[in-house]
Amino acid sequence: MHVTTRFSALFLLFSLLVLAGCQNLPSASRTAPLDTQQAASGSTADAMRIVQPVAIYLAQSAPGDQLVAVPVPEGTVYLHTRPILAREDLTEAAALSDRQGGHFVGLRLTPAGAERLGAVSRQNIGGLLALVIGRELVAAPRISGTLDRGILAFEVPSAEVAADLAARIRGDAPQ
């Protein structure tokens, strides 16, 4: 188990280094979506969780018809009105880091979500992929290639931010 974990970590780090911006990693095994896992657990601690909406949108840096303007420190990002992925398309969220000190939020997708993301990213290379939690835009990296492996990684400024965002995505954030 320790060897598998170590190998997985090394493979994950290598994959993160290969792609800039919006990362994709090796294909995932089939597991239940995050919201199904939460509903199945049924403990009193679950009742205390804040479960915010999670969505991933296509976005761009130029205004256009039927786009929503979102101000960011560097200017404005324009999101499409319909998400391409939502919480039910996610099976796992985790805080990750690489050897160069980069920090990421890793998302594992359902097979249907992975297929949808692959098709959309193939047609929108150079566009932006915006991660929105609640009503907060938390990351919007550029799509550098087809994202067809069922895993995404969004770079964030620190390990603490990565852990907080992963907890919010999973619905583990304390109230």
mmCIF file of C-alpha atoms in Angstrom:
data_model
loop_
_atom_site.group_PDB
_atom_site.id
_atom_site.type_symbol
_atom_site.label_atom_id
_atom_site.label_comp_id
_atom_site.label_asym_id
_atom_site.label_seq_id
_atom_site.Cartn_x
_atom_site.Cartn_y
_atom_site.Cartn_z
ATOM 1 C CA MET A 1 0.000 0.000 0.000
ATOM 2 C CA HIS A 2 2.827 2.409 0.909
ATOM 3 C CA VAL A 3 4.595 1.684 -2.400
ATOM 4 C CA THR A 4 1.361 2.249 -4.332
ATOM 5 C CA THR A 5 0.770 5.548 -2.520
ATOM 6 C CA ARG A 6 4.350 6.670 -3.156
ATOM 7 C CA PHE A 7 4.125 5.682 -6.833
ATOM 8 C CA SER A 8 0.773 7.445 -7.168
ATOM 9 C CA ALA A 9 2.179 10.595 -5.593
ATOM 10 C CA LEU A 10 5.202 10.607 -7.915
ATOM 11 C CA PHE A 11 3.026 9.971 -10.943
ATOM 12 C CA LEU A 12 0.651 12.730 -9.874
ATOM 13 C CA LEU A 13 3.505 15.205 -9.411
ATOM 14 C CA PHE A 14 4.943 14.339 -12.805
ATOM 15 C CA SER A 15 1.547 14.823 -14.443
ATOM 16 C CA LEU A 16 1.096 18.193 -12.741
ATOM 17 C CA LEU A 17 4.429 19.367 -14.080
ATOM 18 C CA VAL A 18 3.633 18.327 -17.645
ATOM 19 C CA LEU A 19 0.697 20.677 -18.114
ATOM 20 C CA ALA A 20 0.584 24.386 -17.321
ATOM 21 C CA GLY A 21 -2.566 26.123 -16.150
ATOM 22 C CA CYS A 22 -5.430 23.658 -16.172
ATOM 23 C CA GLN A 23 -3.857 20.312 -15.440
ATOM 24 C CA ASN A 24 -5.141 16.862 -16.204
ATOM 25 C CA LEU A 25 -3.952 13.626 -14.677
ATOM 26 C CA PRO A 26 -4.365 9.874 -15.246
ATOM 27 C CA SER A 27 -7.794 8.336 -15.561
ATOM 28 C CA ALA A 28 -9.684 7.544 -12.369
ATOM 29 C CA SER A 29 -11.467 4.430 -11.219
ATOM 30 C CA ARG A 30 -15.243 4.570 -10.979
ATOM 31 C CA THR A 31 -16.542 5.861 -7.673
ATOM 32 C CA ALA A 32 -19.750 7.506 -6.539
ATOM 33 C CA PRO A 33 -20.126 11.272 -7.022
ATOM 34 C CA LEU A 34 -19.355 13.498 -4.034
ATOM 35 C CA ASP A 35 -22.994 14.321 -3.334
ATOM 36 C CA THR A 36 -23.928 10.604 -3.325
ATOM 37 C CA GLN A 37 -21.105 9.811 -0.888
ATOM 38 C CA GLN A 38 -22.255 12.594 1.434
ATOM 39 C CA ALA A 39 -25.892 11.492 1.353
ATOM 40 C CA ALA A 40 -24.916 7.888 2.090
ATOM 41 C CA SER A 41 -22.865 8.754 5.184
ATOM 42 C CA GLY A 42 -25.860 10.187 7.091
ATOM 43 C CA SER A 43 -24.045 11.165 10.311
ATOM 44 C CA THR A 44 -24.912 14.176 12.474
ATOM 45 C CA ALA A 45 -21.607 15.774 11.443
ATOM 46 C CA ASP A 46 -22.932 15.813 7.867
ATOM 47 C CA ALA A 47 -25.845 17.954 8.987
ATOM 48 C CA MET A 48 -23.327 20.588 10.163
ATOM 49 C CA ARG A 49 -21.565 20.766 6.792
ATOM 50 C CA ILE A 50 -21.898 23.676 4.429
ATOM 51 C CA VAL A 51 -22.490 22.229 0.988
ATOM 52 C CA GLN A 52 -22.025 24.990 -1.546
ATOM 53 C CA PRO A 53 -22.766 24.657 -5.246
ATOM 54 C CA VAL A 54 -19.698 23.705 -7.273
ATOM 55 C CA ALA A 55 -19.523 24.300 -11.015
ATOM 56 C CA ILE A 56 -16.947 24.527 -13.773
ATOM 57 C CA TYR A 57 -17.677 26.949 -16.600
ATOM 58 C CA LEU A 58 -16.095 27.805 -19.896
ATOM 59 C CA ALA A 59 -14.879 31.371 -19.754
ATOM 60 C CA GLN A 60 -12.981 33.903 -21.821
ATOM 61 C CA SER A 61 -11.129 37.149 -21.353
ATOM 62 C CA ALA A 62 -13.177 39.126 -23.910
ATOM 63 C CA PRO A 63 -16.834 40.134 -23.543
ATOM 64 C CA GLY A 64 -19.474 38.439 -25.660
ATOM 65 C CA ASP A 65 -23.178 37.729 -26.001
ATOM 66 C CA GLN A 66 -24.762 35.775 -23.135
ATOM 67 C CA LEU A 67 -21.612 35.898 -20.991
ATOM 68 C CA VAL A 68 -21.515 36.936 -17.335
ATOM 69 C CA ALA A 69 -18.803 39.451 -16.390
ATOM 70 C CA VAL A 70 -16.883 38.541 -13.223
ATOM 71 C CA PRO A 71 -14.371 41.072 -11.912
ATOM 72 C CA VAL A 72 -10.989 39.631 -10.882
ATOM 73 C CA PRO A 73 -7.826 41.412 -9.689
ATOM 74 C CA GLU A 74 -6.303 41.250 -13.192
ATOM 75 C CA GLY A 75 -9.435 42.626 -14.930
ATOM 76 C CA THR A 76 -12.595 40.770 -15.895
ATOM 77 C CA VAL A 77 -13.371 37.174 -16.819
ATOM 78 C CA TYR A 78 -16.517 36.417 -18.834
ATOM 79 C CA LEU A 79 -18.259 33.148 -17.943
ATOM 80 C CA HIS A 80 -20.705 31.244 -20.090
ATOM 81 C CA THR A 81 -24.091 31.022 -18.395
ATOM 82 C CA ARG A 82 -24.285 27.202 -18.283
ATOM 83 C CA PRO A 83 -21.713 25.126 -16.417
ATOM 84 C CA ILE A 84 -20.021 22.273 -18.245
ATOM 85 C CA LEU A 85 -19.530 20.353 -14.974
ATOM 86 C CA ALA A 86 -21.283 20.438 -11.593
ATOM 87 C CA ARG A 87 -20.852 18.766 -8.188
ATOM 88 C CA GLU A 88 -22.552 15.573 -9.397
ATOM 89 C CA ASP A 89 -19.779 15.199 -12.018
ATOM 90 C CA LEU A 90 -17.094 15.031 -9.297
ATOM 91 C CA THR A 91 -16.082 11.934 -7.347
ATOM 92 C CA GLU A 92 -13.181 13.319 -5.327
ATOM 93 C CA ALA A 93 -11.488 16.594 -4.360
ATOM 94 C CA ALA A 94 -8.056 16.814 -2.720
ATOM 95 C CA ALA A 95 -5.344 19.336 -1.879
ATOM 96 C CA LEU A 96 -2.147 18.573 -3.813
ATOM 97 C CA SER A 97 1.352 20.038 -4.059
ATOM 98 C CA ASP A 98 4.397 19.473 -6.228
ATOM 99 C CA ARG A 99 8.143 19.508 -5.552
ATOM 100 C CA GLN A 100 8.499 23.037 -6.918
ATOM 101 C CA GLY A 101 6.201 24.373 -4.201
ATOM 102 C CA GLY A 102 3.082 24.666 -6.351
ATOM 103 C CA HIS A 103 -0.277 23.991 -4.704
ATOM 104 C CA PHE A 104 -3.344 22.593 -6.427
ATOM 105 C CA VAL A 105 -6.916 21.473 -5.892
ATOM 106 C CA GLY A 106 -7.296 18.122 -7.639
ATOM 107 C CA LEU A 107 -10.693 16.978 -8.889
ATOM 108 C CA ARG A 108 -11.555 13.469 -10.058
ATOM 109 C CA LEU A 109 -14.513 13.265 -12.454
ATOM 110 C CA THR A 110 -17.202 10.689 -13.115
ATOM 111 C CA PRO A 111 -16.868 8.897 -16.468
ATOM 112 C CA ALA A 112 -19.698 11.050 -17.914
ATOM 113 C CA GLY A 113 -18.068 14.233 -16.598
ATOM 114 C CA ALA A 114 -14.688 13.211 -18.007
ATOM 115 C CA GLU A 115 -16.212 12.549 -21.409
ATOM 116 C CA ARG A 116 -18.031 15.898 -21.426
ATOM 117 C CA LEU A 117 -14.901 17.789 -20.339
ATOM 118 C CA GLY A 118 -12.819 16.060 -23.020
ATOM 119 C CA ALA A 119 -15.237 17.056 -25.769
ATOM 120 C CA VAL A 120 -15.602 20.655 -24.540
ATOM 121 C CA SER A 121 -11.880 21.205 -23.952
ATOM 122 C CA ARG A 122 -10.998 19.807 -27.391
ATOM 123 C CA GLN A 123 -13.156 22.540 -28.956
ATOM 124 C CA ASN A 124 -11.978 25.346 -26.634
ATOM 125 C CA ILE A 125 -8.180 25.111 -26.402
ATOM 126 C CA GLY A 126 -6.911 28.558 -25.432
ATOM 127 C CA GLY A 127 -10.125 29.415 -23.586
ATOM 128 C CA LEU A 128 -10.497 29.519 -19.814
ATOM 129 C CA LEU A 129 -11.923 26.933 -17.445
ATOM 130 C CA ALA A 130 -13.471 28.637 -14.401
ATOM 131 C CA LEU A 131 -13.952 26.854 -11.072
ATOM 132 C CA VAL A 132 -16.795 28.439 -9.087
ATOM 133 C CA ILE A 133 -17.648 27.451 -5.497
ATOM 134 C CA GLY A 134 -20.784 29.047 -4.152
ATOM 135 C CA ARG A 135 -20.712 32.409 -5.900
ATOM 136 C CA GLU A 136 -16.904 32.721 -5.768
ATOM 137 C CA LEU A 137 -14.639 32.347 -8.797
ATOM 138 C CA VAL A 138 -11.645 30.561 -7.284
ATOM 139 C CA ALA A 139 -9.557 29.705 -10.367
ATOM 140 C CA ALA A 140 -9.688 30.299 -14.115
ATOM 141 C CA PRO A 141 -6.686 28.730 -15.870
ATOM 142 C CA ARG A 142 -6.254 28.618 -19.631
ATOM 143 C CA ILE A 143 -7.071 25.323 -21.388
ATOM 144 C CA SER A 144 -3.716 24.252 -22.820
ATOM 145 C CA GLY A 145 -4.863 21.023 -24.457
ATOM 146 C CA THR A 146 -7.562 18.373 -24.508
ATOM 147 C CA LEU A 147 -8.520 17.393 -20.952
ATOM 148 C CA ASP A 148 -9.534 13.785 -21.420
ATOM 149 C CA ARG A 149 -8.121 11.867 -18.463
ATOM 150 C CA GLY A 150 -10.872 12.466 -15.916
ATOM 151 C CA ILE A 151 -8.817 14.505 -13.457
ATOM 152 C CA LEU A 152 -8.314 18.267 -13.203
ATOM 153 C CA ALA A 153 -5.911 20.270 -11.058
ATOM 154 C CA PHE A 154 -6.389 23.994 -10.449
ATOM 155 C CA GLU A 155 -3.337 25.891 -9.155
ATOM 156 C CA VAL A 156 -3.917 27.944 -5.990
ATOM 157 C CA PRO A 157 -1.613 30.220 -3.947
ATOM 158 C CA SER A 158 -0.988 28.022 -0.865
ATOM 159 C CA ALA A 159 -1.462 24.627 0.758
ATOM 160 C CA GLU A 160 -3.996 26.163 3.143
ATOM 161 C CA VAL A 161 -6.081 27.520 0.267
ATOM 162 C CA ALA A 162 -5.898 24.135 -1.486
ATOM 163 C CA ALA A 163 -7.069 22.305 1.651
ATOM 164 C CA ASP A 164 -9.875 24.815 2.263
ATOM 165 C CA LEU A 165 -11.135 24.660 -1.327
ATOM 166 C CA ALA A 166 -10.988 20.852 -1.422
ATOM 167 C CA ALA A 167 -13.005 20.737 1.831
ATOM 168 C CA ARG A 168 -15.570 23.189 0.440
ATOM 169 C CA ILE A 169 -15.894 21.153 -2.752
ATOM 170 C CA ARG A 170 -16.363 17.921 -0.778
ATOM 171 C CA GLY A 171 -18.800 19.626 1.585
ATOM 172 C CA ASP A 172 -16.443 19.162 4.565
ATOM 173 C CA ALA A 173 -16.082 22.871 5.340
ATOM 174 C CA PRO A 174 -17.043 23.577 8.960
ATOM 175 C CA GLN A 175 -20.042 25.791 9.535
#
